Short mmCIF file of C-alpha atoms in Angstrom, two decimals:
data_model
loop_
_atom_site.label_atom_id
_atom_site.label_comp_id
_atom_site.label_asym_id
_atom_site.label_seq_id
_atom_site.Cartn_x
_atom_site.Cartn_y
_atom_site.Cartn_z
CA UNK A 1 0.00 0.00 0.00
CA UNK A 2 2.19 2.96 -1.12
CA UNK A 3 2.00 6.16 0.81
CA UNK A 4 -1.28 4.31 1.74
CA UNK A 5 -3.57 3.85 -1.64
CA UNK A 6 -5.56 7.38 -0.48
CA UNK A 7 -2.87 9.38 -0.71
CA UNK A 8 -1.09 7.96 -3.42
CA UNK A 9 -5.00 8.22 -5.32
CA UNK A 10 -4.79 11.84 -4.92
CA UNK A 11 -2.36 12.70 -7.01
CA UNK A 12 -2.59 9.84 -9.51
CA UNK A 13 -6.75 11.13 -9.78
CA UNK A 14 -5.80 14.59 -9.74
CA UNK A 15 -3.11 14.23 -12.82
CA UNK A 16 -5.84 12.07 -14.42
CA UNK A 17 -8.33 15.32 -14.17
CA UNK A 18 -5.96 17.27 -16.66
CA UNK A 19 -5.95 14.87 -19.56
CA UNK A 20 -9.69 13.11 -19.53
CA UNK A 21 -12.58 15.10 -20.06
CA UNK A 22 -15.64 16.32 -18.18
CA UNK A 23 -18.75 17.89 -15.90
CA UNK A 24 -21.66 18.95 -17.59
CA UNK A 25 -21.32 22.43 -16.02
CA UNK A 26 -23.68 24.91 -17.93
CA UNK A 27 -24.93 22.50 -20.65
CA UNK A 28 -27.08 20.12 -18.11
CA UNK A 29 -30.08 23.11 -18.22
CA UNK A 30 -29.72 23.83 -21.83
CA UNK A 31 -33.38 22.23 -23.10
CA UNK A 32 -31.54 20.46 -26.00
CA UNK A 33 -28.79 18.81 -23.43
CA UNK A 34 -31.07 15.41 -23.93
CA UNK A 35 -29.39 12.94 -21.19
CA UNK A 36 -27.44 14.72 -20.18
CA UNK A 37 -30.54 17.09 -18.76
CA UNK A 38 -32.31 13.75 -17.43
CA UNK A 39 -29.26 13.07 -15.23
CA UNK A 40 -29.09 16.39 -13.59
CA UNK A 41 -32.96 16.26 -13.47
CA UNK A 42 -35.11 13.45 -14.39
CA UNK A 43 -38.26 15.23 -15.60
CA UNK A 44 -36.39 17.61 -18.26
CA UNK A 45 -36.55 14.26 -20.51
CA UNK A 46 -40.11 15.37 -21.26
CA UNK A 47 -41.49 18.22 -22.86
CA UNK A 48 -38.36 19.37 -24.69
CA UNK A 49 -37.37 20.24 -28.36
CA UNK A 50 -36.11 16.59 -28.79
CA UNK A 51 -38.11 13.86 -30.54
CA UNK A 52 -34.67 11.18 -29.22
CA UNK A 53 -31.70 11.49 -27.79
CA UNK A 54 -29.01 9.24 -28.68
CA UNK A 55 -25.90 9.31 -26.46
CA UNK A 56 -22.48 7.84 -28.07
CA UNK A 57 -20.23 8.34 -25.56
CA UNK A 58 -20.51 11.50 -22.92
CA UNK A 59 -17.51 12.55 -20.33
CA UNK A 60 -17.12 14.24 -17.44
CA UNK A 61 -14.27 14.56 -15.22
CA UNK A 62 -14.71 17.66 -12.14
CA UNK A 63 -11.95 17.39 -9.11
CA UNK A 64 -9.36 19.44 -6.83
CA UNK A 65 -8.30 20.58 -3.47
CA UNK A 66 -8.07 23.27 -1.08
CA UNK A 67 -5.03 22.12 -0.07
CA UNK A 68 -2.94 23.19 -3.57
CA UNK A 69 -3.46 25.95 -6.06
CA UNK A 70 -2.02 25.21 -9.24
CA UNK A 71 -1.48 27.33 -12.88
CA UNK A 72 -2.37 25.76 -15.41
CA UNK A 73 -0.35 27.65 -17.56
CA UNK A 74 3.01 26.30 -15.90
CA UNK A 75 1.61 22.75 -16.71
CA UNK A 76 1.23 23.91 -20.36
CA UNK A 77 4.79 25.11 -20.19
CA UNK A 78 6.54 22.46 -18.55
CA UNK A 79 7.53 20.16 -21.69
CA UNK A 80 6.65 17.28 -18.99
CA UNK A 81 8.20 18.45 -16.01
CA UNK A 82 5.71 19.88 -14.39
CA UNK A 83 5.82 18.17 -10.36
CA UNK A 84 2.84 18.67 -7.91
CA UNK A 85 5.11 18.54 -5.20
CA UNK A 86 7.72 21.60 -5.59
CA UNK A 87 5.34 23.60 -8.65
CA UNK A 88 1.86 24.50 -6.62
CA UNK A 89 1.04 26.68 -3.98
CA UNK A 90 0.16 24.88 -0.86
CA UNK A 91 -2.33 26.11 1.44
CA UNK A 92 -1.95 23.32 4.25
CA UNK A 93 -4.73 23.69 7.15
CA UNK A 94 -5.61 21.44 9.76
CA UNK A 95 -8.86 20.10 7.54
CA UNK A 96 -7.27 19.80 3.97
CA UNK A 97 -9.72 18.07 1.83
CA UNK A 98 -9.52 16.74 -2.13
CA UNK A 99 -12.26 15.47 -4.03
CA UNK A 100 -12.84 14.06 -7.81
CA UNK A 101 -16.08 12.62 -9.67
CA UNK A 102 -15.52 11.00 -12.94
CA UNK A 103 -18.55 9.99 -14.79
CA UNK A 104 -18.72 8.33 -18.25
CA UNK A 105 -21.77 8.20 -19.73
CA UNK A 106 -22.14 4.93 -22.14
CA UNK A 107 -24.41 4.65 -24.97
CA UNK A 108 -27.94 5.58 -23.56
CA UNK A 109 -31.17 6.56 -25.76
CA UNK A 110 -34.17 8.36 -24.81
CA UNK A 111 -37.33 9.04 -26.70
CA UNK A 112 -40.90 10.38 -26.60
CA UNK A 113 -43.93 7.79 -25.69
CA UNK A 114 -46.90 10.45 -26.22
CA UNK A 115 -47.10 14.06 -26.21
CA UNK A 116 -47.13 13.99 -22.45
CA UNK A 117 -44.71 11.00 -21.56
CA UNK A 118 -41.36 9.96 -22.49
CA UNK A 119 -38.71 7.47 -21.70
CA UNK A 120 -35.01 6.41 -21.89
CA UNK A 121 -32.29 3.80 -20.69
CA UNK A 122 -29.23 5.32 -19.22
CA UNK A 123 -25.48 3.45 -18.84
CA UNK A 124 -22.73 4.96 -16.83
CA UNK A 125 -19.51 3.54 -15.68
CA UNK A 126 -18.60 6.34 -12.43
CA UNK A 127 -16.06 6.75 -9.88
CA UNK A 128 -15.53 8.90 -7.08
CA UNK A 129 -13.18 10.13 -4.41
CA UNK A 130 -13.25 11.94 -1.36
CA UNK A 131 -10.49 13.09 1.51
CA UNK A 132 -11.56 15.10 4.32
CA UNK A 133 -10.40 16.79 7.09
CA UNK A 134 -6.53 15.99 6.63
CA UNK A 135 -3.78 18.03 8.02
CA UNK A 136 -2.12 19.70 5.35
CA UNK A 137 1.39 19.08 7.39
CA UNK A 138 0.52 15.56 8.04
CA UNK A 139 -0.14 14.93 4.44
CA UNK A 140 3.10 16.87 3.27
CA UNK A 141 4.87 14.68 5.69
CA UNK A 142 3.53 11.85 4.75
CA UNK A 143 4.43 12.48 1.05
CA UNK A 144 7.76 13.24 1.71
CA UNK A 145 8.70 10.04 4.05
CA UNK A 146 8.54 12.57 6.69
CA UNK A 147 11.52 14.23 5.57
CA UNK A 148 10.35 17.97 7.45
CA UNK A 149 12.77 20.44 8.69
CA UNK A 150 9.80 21.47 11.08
CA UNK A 151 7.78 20.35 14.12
CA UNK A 152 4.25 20.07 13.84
CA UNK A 153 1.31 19.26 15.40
CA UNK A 154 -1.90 17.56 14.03
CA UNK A 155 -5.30 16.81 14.92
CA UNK A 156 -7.07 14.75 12.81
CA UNK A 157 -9.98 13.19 15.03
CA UNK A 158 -12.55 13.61 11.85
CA UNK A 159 -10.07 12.11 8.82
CA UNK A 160 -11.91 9.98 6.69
CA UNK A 161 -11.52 8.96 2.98
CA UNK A 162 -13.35 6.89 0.36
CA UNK A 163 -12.71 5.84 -3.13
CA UNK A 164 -15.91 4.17 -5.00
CA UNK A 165 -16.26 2.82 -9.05
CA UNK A 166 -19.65 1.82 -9.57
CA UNK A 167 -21.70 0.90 -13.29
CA UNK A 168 -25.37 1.96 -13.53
CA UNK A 169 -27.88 0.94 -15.51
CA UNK A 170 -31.04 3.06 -15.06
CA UNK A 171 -34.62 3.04 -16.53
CA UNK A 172 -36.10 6.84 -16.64
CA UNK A 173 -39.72 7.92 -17.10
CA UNK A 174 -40.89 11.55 -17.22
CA UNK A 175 -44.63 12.73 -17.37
CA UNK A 176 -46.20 15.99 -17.44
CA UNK A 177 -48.49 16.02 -14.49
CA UNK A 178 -50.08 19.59 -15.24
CA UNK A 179 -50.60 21.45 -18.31
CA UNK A 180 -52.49 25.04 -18.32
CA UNK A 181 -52.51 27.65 -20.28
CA UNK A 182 -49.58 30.07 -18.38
CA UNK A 183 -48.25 26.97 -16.20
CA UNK A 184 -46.77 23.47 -16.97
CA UNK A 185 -45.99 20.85 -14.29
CA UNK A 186 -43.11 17.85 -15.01
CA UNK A 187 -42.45 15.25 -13.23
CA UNK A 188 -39.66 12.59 -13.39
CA UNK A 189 -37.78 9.37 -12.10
CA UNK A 190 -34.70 7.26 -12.70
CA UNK A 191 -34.72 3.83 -11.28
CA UNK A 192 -31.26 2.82 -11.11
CA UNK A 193 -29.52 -0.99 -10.94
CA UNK A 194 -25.90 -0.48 -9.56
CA UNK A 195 -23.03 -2.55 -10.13
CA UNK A 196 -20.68 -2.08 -7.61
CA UNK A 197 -16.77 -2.00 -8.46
CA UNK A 198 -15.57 -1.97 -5.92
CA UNK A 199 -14.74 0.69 -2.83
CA UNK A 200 -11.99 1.86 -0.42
CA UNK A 201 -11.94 3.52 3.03
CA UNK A 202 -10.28 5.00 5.82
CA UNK A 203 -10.78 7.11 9.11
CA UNK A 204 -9.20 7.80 12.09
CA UNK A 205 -11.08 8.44 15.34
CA UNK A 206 -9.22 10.59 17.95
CA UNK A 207 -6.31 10.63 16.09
CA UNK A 208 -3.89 13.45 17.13
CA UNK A 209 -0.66 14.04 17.77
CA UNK A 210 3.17 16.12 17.10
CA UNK A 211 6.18 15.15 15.20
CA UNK A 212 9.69 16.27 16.34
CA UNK A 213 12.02 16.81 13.70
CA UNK A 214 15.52 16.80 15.57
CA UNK A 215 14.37 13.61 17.01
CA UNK A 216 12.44 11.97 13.98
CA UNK A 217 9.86 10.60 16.28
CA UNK A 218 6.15 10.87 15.58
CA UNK A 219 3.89 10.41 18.53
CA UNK A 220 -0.14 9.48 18.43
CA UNK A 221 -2.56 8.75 20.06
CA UNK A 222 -6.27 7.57 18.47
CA UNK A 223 -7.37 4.92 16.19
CA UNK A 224 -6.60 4.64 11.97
CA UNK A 225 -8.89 2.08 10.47
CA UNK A 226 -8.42 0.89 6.90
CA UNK A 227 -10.63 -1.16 4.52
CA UNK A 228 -11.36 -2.48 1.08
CA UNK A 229 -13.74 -4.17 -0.66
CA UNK A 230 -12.82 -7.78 -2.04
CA UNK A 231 -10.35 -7.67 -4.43
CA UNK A 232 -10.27 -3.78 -4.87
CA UNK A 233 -6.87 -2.79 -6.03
CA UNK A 234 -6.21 0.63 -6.57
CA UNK A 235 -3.96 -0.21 -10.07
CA UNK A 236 -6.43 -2.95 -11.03
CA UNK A 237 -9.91 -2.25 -11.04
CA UNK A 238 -11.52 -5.50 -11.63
CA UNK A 239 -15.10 -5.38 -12.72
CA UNK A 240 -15.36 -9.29 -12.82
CA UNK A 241 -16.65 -9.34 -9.42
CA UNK A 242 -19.31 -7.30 -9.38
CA UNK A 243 -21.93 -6.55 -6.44
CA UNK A 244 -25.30 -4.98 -7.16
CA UNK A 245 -27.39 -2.41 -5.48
CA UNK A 246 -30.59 0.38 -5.91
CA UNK A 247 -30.54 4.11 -6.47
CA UNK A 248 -33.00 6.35 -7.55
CA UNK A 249 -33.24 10.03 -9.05
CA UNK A 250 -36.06 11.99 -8.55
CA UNK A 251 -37.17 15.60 -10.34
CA UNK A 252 -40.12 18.06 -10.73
CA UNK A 253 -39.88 21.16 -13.04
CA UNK A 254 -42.32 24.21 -13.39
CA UNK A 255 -42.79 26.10 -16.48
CA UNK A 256 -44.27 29.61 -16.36
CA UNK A 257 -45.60 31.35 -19.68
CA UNK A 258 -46.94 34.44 -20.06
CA UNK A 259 -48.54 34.46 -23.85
CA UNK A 260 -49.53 30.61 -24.50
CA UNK A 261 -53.19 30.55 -24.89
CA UNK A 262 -53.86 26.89 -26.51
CA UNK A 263 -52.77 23.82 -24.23
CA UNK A 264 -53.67 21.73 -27.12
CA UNK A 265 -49.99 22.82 -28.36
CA UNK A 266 -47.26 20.94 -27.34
CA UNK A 267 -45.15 23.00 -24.80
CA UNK A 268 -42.39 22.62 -26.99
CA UNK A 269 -43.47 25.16 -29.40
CA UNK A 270 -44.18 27.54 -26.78
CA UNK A 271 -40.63 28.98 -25.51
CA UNK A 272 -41.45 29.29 -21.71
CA UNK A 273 -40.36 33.03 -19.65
CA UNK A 274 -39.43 31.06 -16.13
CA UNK A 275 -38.43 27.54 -15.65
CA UNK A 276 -38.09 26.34 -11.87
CA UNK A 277 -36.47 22.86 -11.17
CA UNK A 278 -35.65 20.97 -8.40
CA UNK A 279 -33.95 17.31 -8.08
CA UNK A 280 -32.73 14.80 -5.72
CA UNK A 281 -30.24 12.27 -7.46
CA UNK A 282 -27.78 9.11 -6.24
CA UNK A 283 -30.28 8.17 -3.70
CA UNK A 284 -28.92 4.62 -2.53
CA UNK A 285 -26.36 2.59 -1.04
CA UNK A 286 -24.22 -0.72 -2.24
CA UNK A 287 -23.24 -3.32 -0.09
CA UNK A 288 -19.82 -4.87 -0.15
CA UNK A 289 -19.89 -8.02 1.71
CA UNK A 290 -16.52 -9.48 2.98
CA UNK A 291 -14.62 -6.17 2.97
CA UNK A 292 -11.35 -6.34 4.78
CA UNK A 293 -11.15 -3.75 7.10
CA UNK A 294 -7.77 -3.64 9.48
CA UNK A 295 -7.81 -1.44 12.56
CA UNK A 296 -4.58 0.00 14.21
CA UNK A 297 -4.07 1.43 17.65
CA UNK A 298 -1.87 4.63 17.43
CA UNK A 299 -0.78 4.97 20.63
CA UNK A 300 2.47 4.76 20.55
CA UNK A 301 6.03 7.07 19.86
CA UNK A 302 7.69 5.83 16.85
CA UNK A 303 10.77 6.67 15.10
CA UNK A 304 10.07 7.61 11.17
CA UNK A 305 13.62 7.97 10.22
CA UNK A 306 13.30 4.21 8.37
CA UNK A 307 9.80 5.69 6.95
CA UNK A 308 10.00 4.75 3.24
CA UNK A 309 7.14 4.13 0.26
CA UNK A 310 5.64 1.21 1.98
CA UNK A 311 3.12 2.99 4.33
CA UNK A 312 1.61 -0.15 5.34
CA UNK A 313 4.80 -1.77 6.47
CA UNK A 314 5.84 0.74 8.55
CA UNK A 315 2.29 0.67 10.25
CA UNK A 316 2.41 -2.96 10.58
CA UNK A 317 5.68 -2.83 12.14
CA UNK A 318 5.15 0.02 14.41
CA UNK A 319 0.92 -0.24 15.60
CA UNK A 320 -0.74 -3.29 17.53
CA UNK A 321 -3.56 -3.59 14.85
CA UNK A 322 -6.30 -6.33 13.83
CA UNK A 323 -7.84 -7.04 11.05
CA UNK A 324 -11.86 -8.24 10.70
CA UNK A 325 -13.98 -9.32 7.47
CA UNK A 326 -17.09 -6.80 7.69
CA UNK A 327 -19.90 -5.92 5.39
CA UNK A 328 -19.62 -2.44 4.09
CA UNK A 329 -22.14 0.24 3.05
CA UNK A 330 -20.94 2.61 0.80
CA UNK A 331 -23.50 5.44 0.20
CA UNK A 332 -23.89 6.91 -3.51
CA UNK A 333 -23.20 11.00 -3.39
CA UNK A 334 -26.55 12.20 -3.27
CA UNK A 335 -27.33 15.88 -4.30
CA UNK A 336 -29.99 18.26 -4.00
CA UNK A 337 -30.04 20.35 -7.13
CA UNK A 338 -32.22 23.94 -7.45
CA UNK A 339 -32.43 25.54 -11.03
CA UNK A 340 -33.96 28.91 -11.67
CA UNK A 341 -34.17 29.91 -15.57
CA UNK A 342 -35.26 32.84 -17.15
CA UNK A 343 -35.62 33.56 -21.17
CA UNK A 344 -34.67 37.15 -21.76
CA UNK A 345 -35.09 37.09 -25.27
CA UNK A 346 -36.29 34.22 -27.73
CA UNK A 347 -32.84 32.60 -27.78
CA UNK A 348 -31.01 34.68 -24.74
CA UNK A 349 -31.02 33.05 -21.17
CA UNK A 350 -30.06 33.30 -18.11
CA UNK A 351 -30.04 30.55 -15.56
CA UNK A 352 -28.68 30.35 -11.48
CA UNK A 353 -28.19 27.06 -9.79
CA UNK A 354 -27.20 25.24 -6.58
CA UNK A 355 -25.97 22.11 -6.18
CA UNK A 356 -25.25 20.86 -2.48
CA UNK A 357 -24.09 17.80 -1.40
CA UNK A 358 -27.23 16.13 0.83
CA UNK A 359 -24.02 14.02 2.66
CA UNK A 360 -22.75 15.13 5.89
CA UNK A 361 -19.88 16.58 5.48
CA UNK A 362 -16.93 13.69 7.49
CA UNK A 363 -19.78 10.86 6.60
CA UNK A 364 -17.58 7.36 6.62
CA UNK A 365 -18.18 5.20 3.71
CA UNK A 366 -20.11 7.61 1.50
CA UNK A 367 -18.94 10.29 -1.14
CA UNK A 368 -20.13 13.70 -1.74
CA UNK A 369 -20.49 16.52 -4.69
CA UNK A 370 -18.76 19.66 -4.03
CA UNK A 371 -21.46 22.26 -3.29
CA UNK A 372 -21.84 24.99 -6.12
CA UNK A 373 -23.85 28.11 -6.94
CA UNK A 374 -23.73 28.77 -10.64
CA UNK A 375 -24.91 31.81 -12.63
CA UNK A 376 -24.86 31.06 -16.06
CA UNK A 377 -26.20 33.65 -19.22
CA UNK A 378 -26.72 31.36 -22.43
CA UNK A 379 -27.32 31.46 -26.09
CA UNK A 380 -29.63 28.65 -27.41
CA UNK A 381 -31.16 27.58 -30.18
CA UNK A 382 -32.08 24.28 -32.03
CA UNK A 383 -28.62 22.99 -33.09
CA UNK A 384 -26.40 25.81 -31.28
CA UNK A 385 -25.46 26.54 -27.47
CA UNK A 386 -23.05 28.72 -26.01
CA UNK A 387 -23.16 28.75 -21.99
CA UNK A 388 -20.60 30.92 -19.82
CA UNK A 389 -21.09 29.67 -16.07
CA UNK A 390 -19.18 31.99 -13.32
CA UNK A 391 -19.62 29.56 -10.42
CA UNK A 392 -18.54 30.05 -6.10
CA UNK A 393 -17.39 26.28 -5.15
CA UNK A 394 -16.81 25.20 -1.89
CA UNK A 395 -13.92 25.99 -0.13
CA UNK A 396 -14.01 29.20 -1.49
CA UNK A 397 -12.87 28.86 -5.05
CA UNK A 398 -14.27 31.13 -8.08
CA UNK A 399 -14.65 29.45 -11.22
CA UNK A 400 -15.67 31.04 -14.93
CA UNK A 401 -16.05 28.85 -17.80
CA UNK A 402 -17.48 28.07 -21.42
CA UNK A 403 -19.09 25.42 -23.18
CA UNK A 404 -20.78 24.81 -26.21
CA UNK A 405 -23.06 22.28 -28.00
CA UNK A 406 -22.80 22.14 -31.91
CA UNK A 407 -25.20 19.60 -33.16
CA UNK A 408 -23.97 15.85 -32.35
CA UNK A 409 -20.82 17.59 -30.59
CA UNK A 410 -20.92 19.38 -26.83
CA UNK A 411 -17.64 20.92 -25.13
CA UNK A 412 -17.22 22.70 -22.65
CA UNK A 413 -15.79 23.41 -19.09
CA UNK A 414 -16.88 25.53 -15.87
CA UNK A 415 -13.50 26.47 -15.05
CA UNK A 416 -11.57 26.70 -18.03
CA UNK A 417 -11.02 31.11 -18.12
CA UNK A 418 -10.15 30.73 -14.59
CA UNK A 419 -7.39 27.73 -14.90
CA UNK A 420 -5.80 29.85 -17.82
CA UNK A 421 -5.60 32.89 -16.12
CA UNK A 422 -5.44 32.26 -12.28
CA UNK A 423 -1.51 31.16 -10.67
CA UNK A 424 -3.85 28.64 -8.25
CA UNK A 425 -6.62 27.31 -9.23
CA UNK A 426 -8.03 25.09 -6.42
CA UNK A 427 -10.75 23.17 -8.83
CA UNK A 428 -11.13 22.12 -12.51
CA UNK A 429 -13.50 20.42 -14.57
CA UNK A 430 -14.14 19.59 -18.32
CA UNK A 431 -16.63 17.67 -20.25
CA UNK A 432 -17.00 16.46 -24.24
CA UNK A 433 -20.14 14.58 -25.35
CA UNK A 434 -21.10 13.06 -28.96
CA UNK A 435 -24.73 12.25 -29.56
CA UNK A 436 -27.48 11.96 -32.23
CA UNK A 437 -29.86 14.38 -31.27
CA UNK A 438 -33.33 13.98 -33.08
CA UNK A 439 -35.20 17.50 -33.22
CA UNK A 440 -38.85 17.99 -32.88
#
């Protein structure tokens, strides 16, 4: 287990972020997104300009930390030698956290039953990952084989990490449940069959404690405890052994109009002035039976000076621990997302959004979205988009981005302006889609 597999994921995830695509930042609302739509919000898969939706392939990667800033330009620049270690900024607290989603979206289809019902079939292959509350000096310490010219001290009593791939394969349905002349009801839900991946874990309950540098001793006292799913290798994914679950997303939308005097006309054709959504979605749990989960008592003064890659053997070799076979929980990242959009002109919008993580922040065994508040002015029309989100991200990071959708072909990213021209950005995202969108 090198530098233990969560801190070793970090950086490998991280890296990964730059060079794979995606987050569906500012395109998910556009009424011609298709799937994309119906994951953010289940009932947008009814009602809209789209007679079918065929998704080819769709991908989103959105990640970072408050613990590093980086510039992206120095990346650009580097002809390969860019290093995380001695090219960021570090901004090490005593509750460090980093975070990634990734979230493929396989070939999918959705299509139109009746004027006021449609369905679709949804495939994703998704994986998240979640530190919180580390010490910043702890982690650099940890990173470097504890090779500090400085004491520090460290309480980490609420540490805890997870890293979760998953497959879903999910059946959505989307009526409209009201239809008047100035106001439109929708109504959606994804039923979800999950294939878990796999999943691992740590925390560390009343851990605390200082390390001396002229000394090279590290003294703690608390509890780490360690797990992983059968046959979950960080390097080797293996989605041979799969284990299933539930989950369940779950939206409403309101349309208001303000000159649409037939209902007999599909709402379609009658560009709405204020659209009002709300959504729950990853509602559900899988259940790893036979996870390994080793537990090691940190009370104890150790010398670190023989500290080397192998994070595991110098715990074995230093902690009284035991290890148990347990069944583990791991909770999907469920979100609460709120959508406000209003049509200034006929193909002129302008949307604002929250998305908030409905997962306590410190839960063991679960992972959680970052929360977000997006404003985001758009141009739209049947076979063009242009979005440019300016989004506030947890742990206080400001992103602006752009994204567009030409036909089959969506790009886009909600942080891209800021990577470019900010010396430390703390989040980034990016997202590419190609579809075969089927117009009214």
């Amino acid at each position: 287990m090198k530098h233990t597999k969560l801190l070793n994921l970090t950086f490998f995830l991280l890296i990964l972020n730059f060079s794979f695509g995606q987050s569906y930042v500012g395109h998910s609302i556009d009424n011609y997104s298709g799937i994309q739509g119906v994951i953010y919000n289940p009932s947008s898969i009814v009602g809209s300009g789209l007679r079918a939706d065929v998704n080819l392939v769709s991908g989103s990667v959105f990640g970072g930390s408050d613990y590093f800033g980086i510039n992206v330009n120095d990346i650009m620049n580097s002809d390969g030698s860019f290093d995380f270690e001695d090219d960021t900024k570090k901004f090490p607290s005593n509750a460090n956290n980093f975070f990634l989603n990734a979230d493929i979206v396989l070939p999918s289809f959705m299509f139109n039953l009746t004027k006021k019902s449609s369905i679709g079939i949804i495939t994703r292959a998704r994986a998240n990952f979640n530190i919180n509350n580390i010490n910043g000096e702890l982690y650099e310490a940890i990173a470097d084989d504890f090779d500090s010219d400085d004491d520090f001290r460290f309480d980490s009593k609420n540490l805890n990490g997870t890293v979760h791939s998953w497959a879903e394969v999910g059946v959505a349905y989307g009526r409209i449940l009201m239809e008047k002349p100035n106001h439109v009801l929708k109504g959606g839900v994804t039923l979800k069959y999950l294939l878990g991946a796999g999943s691992l874990f740590m925390s560390s309950p009343g851990l605390e404690g200082n390390y001396v540098q002229s000394t090279e001793t590290l003294t703690t006292q608390g509890q780490l405890n360690y797990g992983t799913s059968q046959d979950f290798d960080d390097d080797d994914i293996d989605f041979s052994n799969l284990t299933s679950g539930f989950g369940l997303d779950l939206g409403f939308t309101y349309q208001w109009y303000t000159d649409r005097e037939n209902d007999d006309l599909p709402t379609y054709k009658d560009p709405y002035k204020l659209k009002i959504g709300i959504s729950v979605t990853d509602i559900g749990a899988i259940n790893y039976d036979n996870s390994t989960v080793t537990r090691y008592d940190l009370n104890a003064t150790v010398n670190t000076d023989d500290f080397d890659d192998d994070t595991e053997d110098f715990l074995d070799s230093n902690y009284q621990n035991t290890e148990t076979d347990e069944t583990a929980k791991i909770k999907l990242p469920t979100a609460l997302h709120l959508l406000v959009d209003y049509r200034l002109t006929k193909k002129w919008f302008v949307s604002a959004q929250a998305d908030l993580s409905m997962v306590k922040k410190g839960s063991e065994l679960s992972t959680s979205a970052l929360n977000t508040v997006t404003v985001a002015p758009r141009l739209e029309t049947k076979w063009f988009s242009f979005y440019a989100p300016l989004s506030y991200r947890q742990y206080d990071d400001v992103s602006f981005g752009g994204g567009i959708r030409l036909g089959p072909l969506t790009v886009g990213s909600g942080s891209v302006f800021t990577n470019l021209l900010s010396d430390s950005s703390k989040t980034t995202d990016v997202y590419v889609g190609l579809k075969i969108p089927l117009y009214r």
